[in-house]
Amino acid sequence: MKPIRSLYPLVLAVSVLFTAAAPALAEFQCAPEGAKPTLPISDPFFASETTAWSSTTKGRYTEGTGGNACRDVAVPGYEGLPTKRCTYAEADAGKGWFPPLNAEVIVLNPSSQQLASWSINACRTNGAPAAAMPKCLEKLRNSIESSNGAQFPVVGSVVESYCNSSNKYGACGTLDETSVWLRPRHTWFRDGVAVDYKDTQGVHWDDRVYSQATFEAILDVSKSDANLGNTFNVARVAAAEREQWRAWRHHVGKPEMLDGLTGTVDGGGWRTVAAAVHKSACRGSSNELFNAVVFANGSWTKP
């Protein structure tokens, strides 16, 4: 499964001036209200890395357009965090050739400063010397940008073209503009990981126009979680895979499951890890899934 690409971010998101007279919307961030994570503002790479990440955060199409596309909403398990329910329309790789597909999703998206902090911490934790920091930061940022655009879907639909959501339809950039595999379709997420739902939930990875009632049912996790099926391999926003996480936790001498969690990262256990790591990162200055990805790509930390 190939997660959402943001190579076609024509839909404006946050922190953008819509007109000369209109104020900029505040950039999404995922720290709890009143929390003050210790950011590495004195690090020589922090300012430039924040600027680099801001181009990504401005292109997050799941945040919709305009001032009323998203609203605050509470989600069980994410209490105290600024989760937002967003309505948007996207065509992804098929933009300009196929009509956009309407969708709803609840997100917990980090800010450019948070992303910069997590990236710097991951590179330095994995031993990147000063000479290798620019390469490490760029490689990590590019990997996340091309994978998912630094968007963390708590629950709901992330619209992707068929070719972006699975490699079995071919690479989007190689397809003719009339290819049906450029069409947008729903890909369903829970806790930052792509999932299937059982047939009883009534949704699939397809290009159907789902009703408001269908989205209401999906976003009510107290009920829809009972119908979750397969959990896929890539966890956002780090674009980390199960085996990368396992290797990292072995490297630091810790079990694959975090304190308080049971089972393994196989199956749905992977979602619980992805959610726990992301929520912890939102409250702090590091993201352990970022650490795992950099560890798995050791060449990034070499000059």
C-alpha positions as a printed Julia matrix, in Angstrom:
303×3 Matrix{Float64}:
   0.0    0.0     0.0
   1.44   3.35   -1.03
   0.12   6.14    1.17
  -1.1    9.55    0.14
   1.17  11.69   -2.0
   1.13  15.45   -1.84
   2.88  16.1    -5.15
  -0.16  18.01   -6.38
  -0.91  20.37   -3.46
  -2.91  22.94   -5.39
  -5.53  23.16   -2.67
  -4.41  25.85   -0.24
  -4.38  24.94    3.41
  -3.33  26.74    6.55
  -1.0   29.68    7.06
  -1.8   31.08    3.61
  -3.13  34.54    2.74
  -6.27  33.96    0.75
  -6.51  37.58   -0.41
  -4.58  40.72    0.37
  -7.31  41.76    2.78
  -7.98  38.39    4.42
  -6.0   37.27    7.49
  -3.92  34.11    7.43
  -5.38  31.05    9.08
  -3.38  29.6    11.93
  -1.19  26.62   11.09
  -2.47  23.34   12.47
  -0.47  21.91   15.37
  -1.03  18.88   17.54
   0.13  19.95   21.02
  -2.56  20.02   23.72
  -3.88  23.43   24.71
  -1.51  25.05   27.17
   1.31  22.61   26.47
   4.71  24.1    25.81
   6.96  21.44   24.24
  10.65  22.22   24.5
  11.59  22.94   20.9
  15.28  23.11   19.84
  15.03  26.77   18.85
  18.75  27.32   19.47
  19.75  24.45   17.17
  21.48  25.88   14.09
  19.17  23.91   11.79
  15.85  24.68   13.51
  14.92  27.89   11.69
  15.73  26.6     8.21
  14.08  23.25    8.85
  10.91  24.94   10.1
  10.82  27.01    6.92
  11.34  23.91    4.8
   8.52  22.05    6.54
   6.16  25.01    6.19
   5.88  24.4     2.44
   4.61  20.91    3.28
   2.13  22.0     5.94
   0.66  24.61    3.6
  -0.18  21.87    1.09
  -2.1   19.52    3.4
  -5.31  19.15    1.46
  -7.12  17.16    4.14
  -7.37  20.47    6.02
  -9.69  21.8     3.32
  -9.92  25.39    2.16
 -11.35  28.47    3.76
 -12.05  29.18    7.39
 -14.93  26.76    7.94
 -13.61  23.53    6.43
 -12.57  22.14    9.82
 -13.94  22.24   13.33
 -12.76  21.01   16.71
 -14.07  17.6    17.65
 -13.41  15.15   20.48
 -12.29  11.62   19.68
 -12.16   8.81   22.27
  -8.53   8.0    23.0
  -7.37  11.45   21.88
  -8.78  13.42   24.78
  -7.11  16.78   25.35
  -5.56  16.89   21.87
  -6.67  19.35   19.16
  -8.29  16.85   16.8
 -10.19  18.52   13.96
 -12.91  17.22   11.69
 -12.41  18.43    8.13
 -14.48  18.35    4.96
 -12.56  18.61    1.71
 -12.51  17.59   -1.95
  -9.46  16.24   -3.78
  -8.46  14.62   -7.07
  -4.78  13.97   -6.15
  -2.8   12.73   -9.16
  -5.84  13.05  -11.41
  -6.33  16.74  -10.71
  -7.33  18.52  -13.91
  -8.53  15.32  -15.59
 -10.96  13.84  -13.09
 -13.43  15.59  -10.77
 -12.49  15.79   -7.09
 -13.97  13.36   -4.63
 -15.63  14.74   -1.48
 -14.51  13.27    1.83
 -14.38  13.8     5.57
 -11.57  13.01    7.98
 -10.49  13.8    11.53
  -6.85  14.87   11.69
  -4.2   15.59   14.3
  -1.64  17.34   12.13
   1.66  18.67   13.53
   3.04  22.14   12.86
   6.16  22.94   10.87
   7.99  23.66   14.13
   6.99  20.3    15.58
   8.08  18.51   12.41
  11.4   20.35   12.48
  11.94  19.4    16.12
  11.13  15.72   15.55
  13.41  15.6    12.51
  16.38  17.25   14.2
  16.0   15.0    17.21
  15.83  11.86   15.03
  18.96  12.73   13.08
  20.96  13.7    16.15
  19.73  10.7    18.17
  21.0    8.46   15.38
  24.43  10.06   15.54
  24.38  12.4    12.54
  27.39  14.76   12.79
  26.98  18.4    11.81
  28.29  17.68    8.32
  25.55  15.1     7.72
  22.65  16.98    9.27
  21.52  18.77    6.07
  21.4   15.47    4.17
  19.67  13.61    6.99
  17.03  16.28    7.42
  16.36  16.56    3.69
  16.13  12.8     3.17
  13.69  12.41    6.06
  11.6   15.38    4.98
  11.42  14.22    1.36
  10.44  10.71    2.45
   7.54  12.01    4.54
   6.46  14.59    1.96
   6.26  12.04   -0.84
   4.59   9.47    1.41
   1.87  11.44    3.13
   2.47  15.19    3.23
   2.81  15.16    7.05
  -0.9   14.46    7.52
  -2.07  12.32   10.43
  -5.6   10.98    9.88
  -7.12   9.86   13.16
 -10.13   8.39   11.37
 -11.84   8.85    8.03
 -11.13   8.99    4.32
  -7.94  10.24    2.73
  -8.56  10.7    -0.99
  -5.8    9.3    -3.19
  -5.67   8.34   -6.83
  -5.69   4.59   -7.43
  -2.06   4.79   -8.56
  -1.01   6.61   -5.38
  -2.81   4.26   -3.05
  -1.35   1.04   -4.47
   1.61   0.16   -6.68
  -0.46  -2.44   -8.53
  -2.0    0.32  -10.67
   1.32   1.67  -11.94
   3.3    4.78  -11.08
   1.14   7.89  -11.41
   3.83   9.85  -13.21
   4.06   7.26  -15.98
   0.34   7.04  -16.73
  -1.43   8.75  -19.61
  -3.72  11.54  -18.45
  -6.75   9.53  -19.52
  -5.8    6.5   -17.44
  -8.58   5.36  -15.15
  -5.97   4.7   -12.46
  -5.52   8.45  -11.98
  -9.09   8.61  -10.67
  -9.41   9.57   -6.99
 -10.74   7.05   -4.5
 -11.29   6.77   -0.77
  -8.56   5.22    1.34
  -9.63   4.65    4.93
  -7.44   5.38    7.95
  -7.46   4.85   11.67
  -4.73   6.05   14.06
  -2.48   7.16   11.21
  -2.49   3.76    9.5
  -4.51   2.64    6.47
  -7.21   0.1     7.27
  -9.96  -1.98    5.73
 -13.42  -2.17    7.22
 -15.58  -5.26    7.33
 -18.42  -5.36    4.83
 -20.88  -4.59    7.61
 -19.53  -1.02    7.76
 -20.46  -0.45    4.12
 -17.32   1.33    2.9
 -14.49   0.2     0.65
 -11.42   1.6    -1.08
 -13.38   2.91   -4.04
 -14.54   6.06   -5.82
 -18.14   6.04   -4.64
 -19.78   9.24   -3.4
 -20.62   8.31    0.19
 -23.48   9.91    2.06
 -23.2   12.15    5.09
 -24.71   9.36    7.16
 -21.9    7.03    6.07
 -19.24   9.47    7.2
 -21.05  10.04   10.49
 -20.98   6.29   11.08
 -17.26   5.98   10.28
 -16.2    8.96   12.38
 -18.08   7.62   15.41
 -15.18   5.39   16.47
 -17.02   4.11   19.51
 -19.06   2.08   17.02
 -17.03   1.82   13.8
 -13.91   0.42   15.49
 -15.82  -2.84   15.97
 -15.83  -3.22   12.18
 -12.13  -2.63   11.56
 -10.44  -5.25    9.42
  -6.9   -5.36    8.07
  -4.29  -2.87    9.3
  -1.66  -1.95    6.71
   2.08  -1.5     7.2
   2.97   2.19    7.01
   2.45   4.46   10.03
   2.2    8.2     9.7
   3.53  10.76    9.76
   7.0    9.2     9.8
   6.11   6.68    7.06
   7.55   4.0     9.35
   7.09   0.29    8.76
   6.58  -2.41   11.36
  10.01  -3.97   10.86
  11.71  -0.58   11.09
  10.01  -0.05   14.43
  10.97  -3.51   15.64
  14.61  -2.96   14.64
  14.71   0.41   16.38
  13.21  -0.86   19.63
  15.65  -3.78   19.62
  18.47  -1.3    19.03
  17.51   0.73   22.12
  16.86  -2.4    24.19
  13.1   -1.94   24.59
  10.1   -4.17   23.76
   8.19  -3.47   20.57
   5.02  -2.62   22.5
   5.04   0.54   24.56
   4.2    0.54   28.24
   0.51  -0.06   28.76
  -0.01  -1.71   25.38
  -0.49  -5.42   24.86
   0.07  -7.85   21.99
   2.48  -7.25   19.12
   2.77  -4.8    16.25
   1.3   -7.44   13.95
  -2.28  -6.68   12.96
  -4.16  -3.99   14.84
  -1.45  -3.71   17.47
   0.47  -1.59   15.0
  -2.27   1.05   15.11
  -2.07   1.29   18.88
   1.68   1.9    18.67
   1.29   4.48   15.9
  -1.34   6.34   17.88
   0.59   6.25   21.16
   3.83   7.46   19.56
   2.09  10.29   17.72
   0.21  11.49   20.8
   3.41  11.42   22.83
   5.26  13.33   20.12
   2.54  15.98   20.03
   3.18  16.62   23.71
   6.98  16.71   23.37
   9.91  17.49   21.13
  10.69  14.06   19.62
   8.89  11.36   17.68
  10.17   7.82   18.14
   8.81   6.7    14.76
  11.01   9.37   13.16
  13.92   7.87   15.08
  13.09   4.42   13.72
  12.99   5.62   10.11
  16.35   7.38   10.35
  17.86   4.32   12.06
  16.62   2.15    9.2
  18.29   4.49    6.71
  21.75   4.64    8.18
  23.33   6.26    5.12
  21.34   9.44    5.87
  23.51  10.11    8.92
  26.82   9.74    7.07
  28.55  12.83    5.59
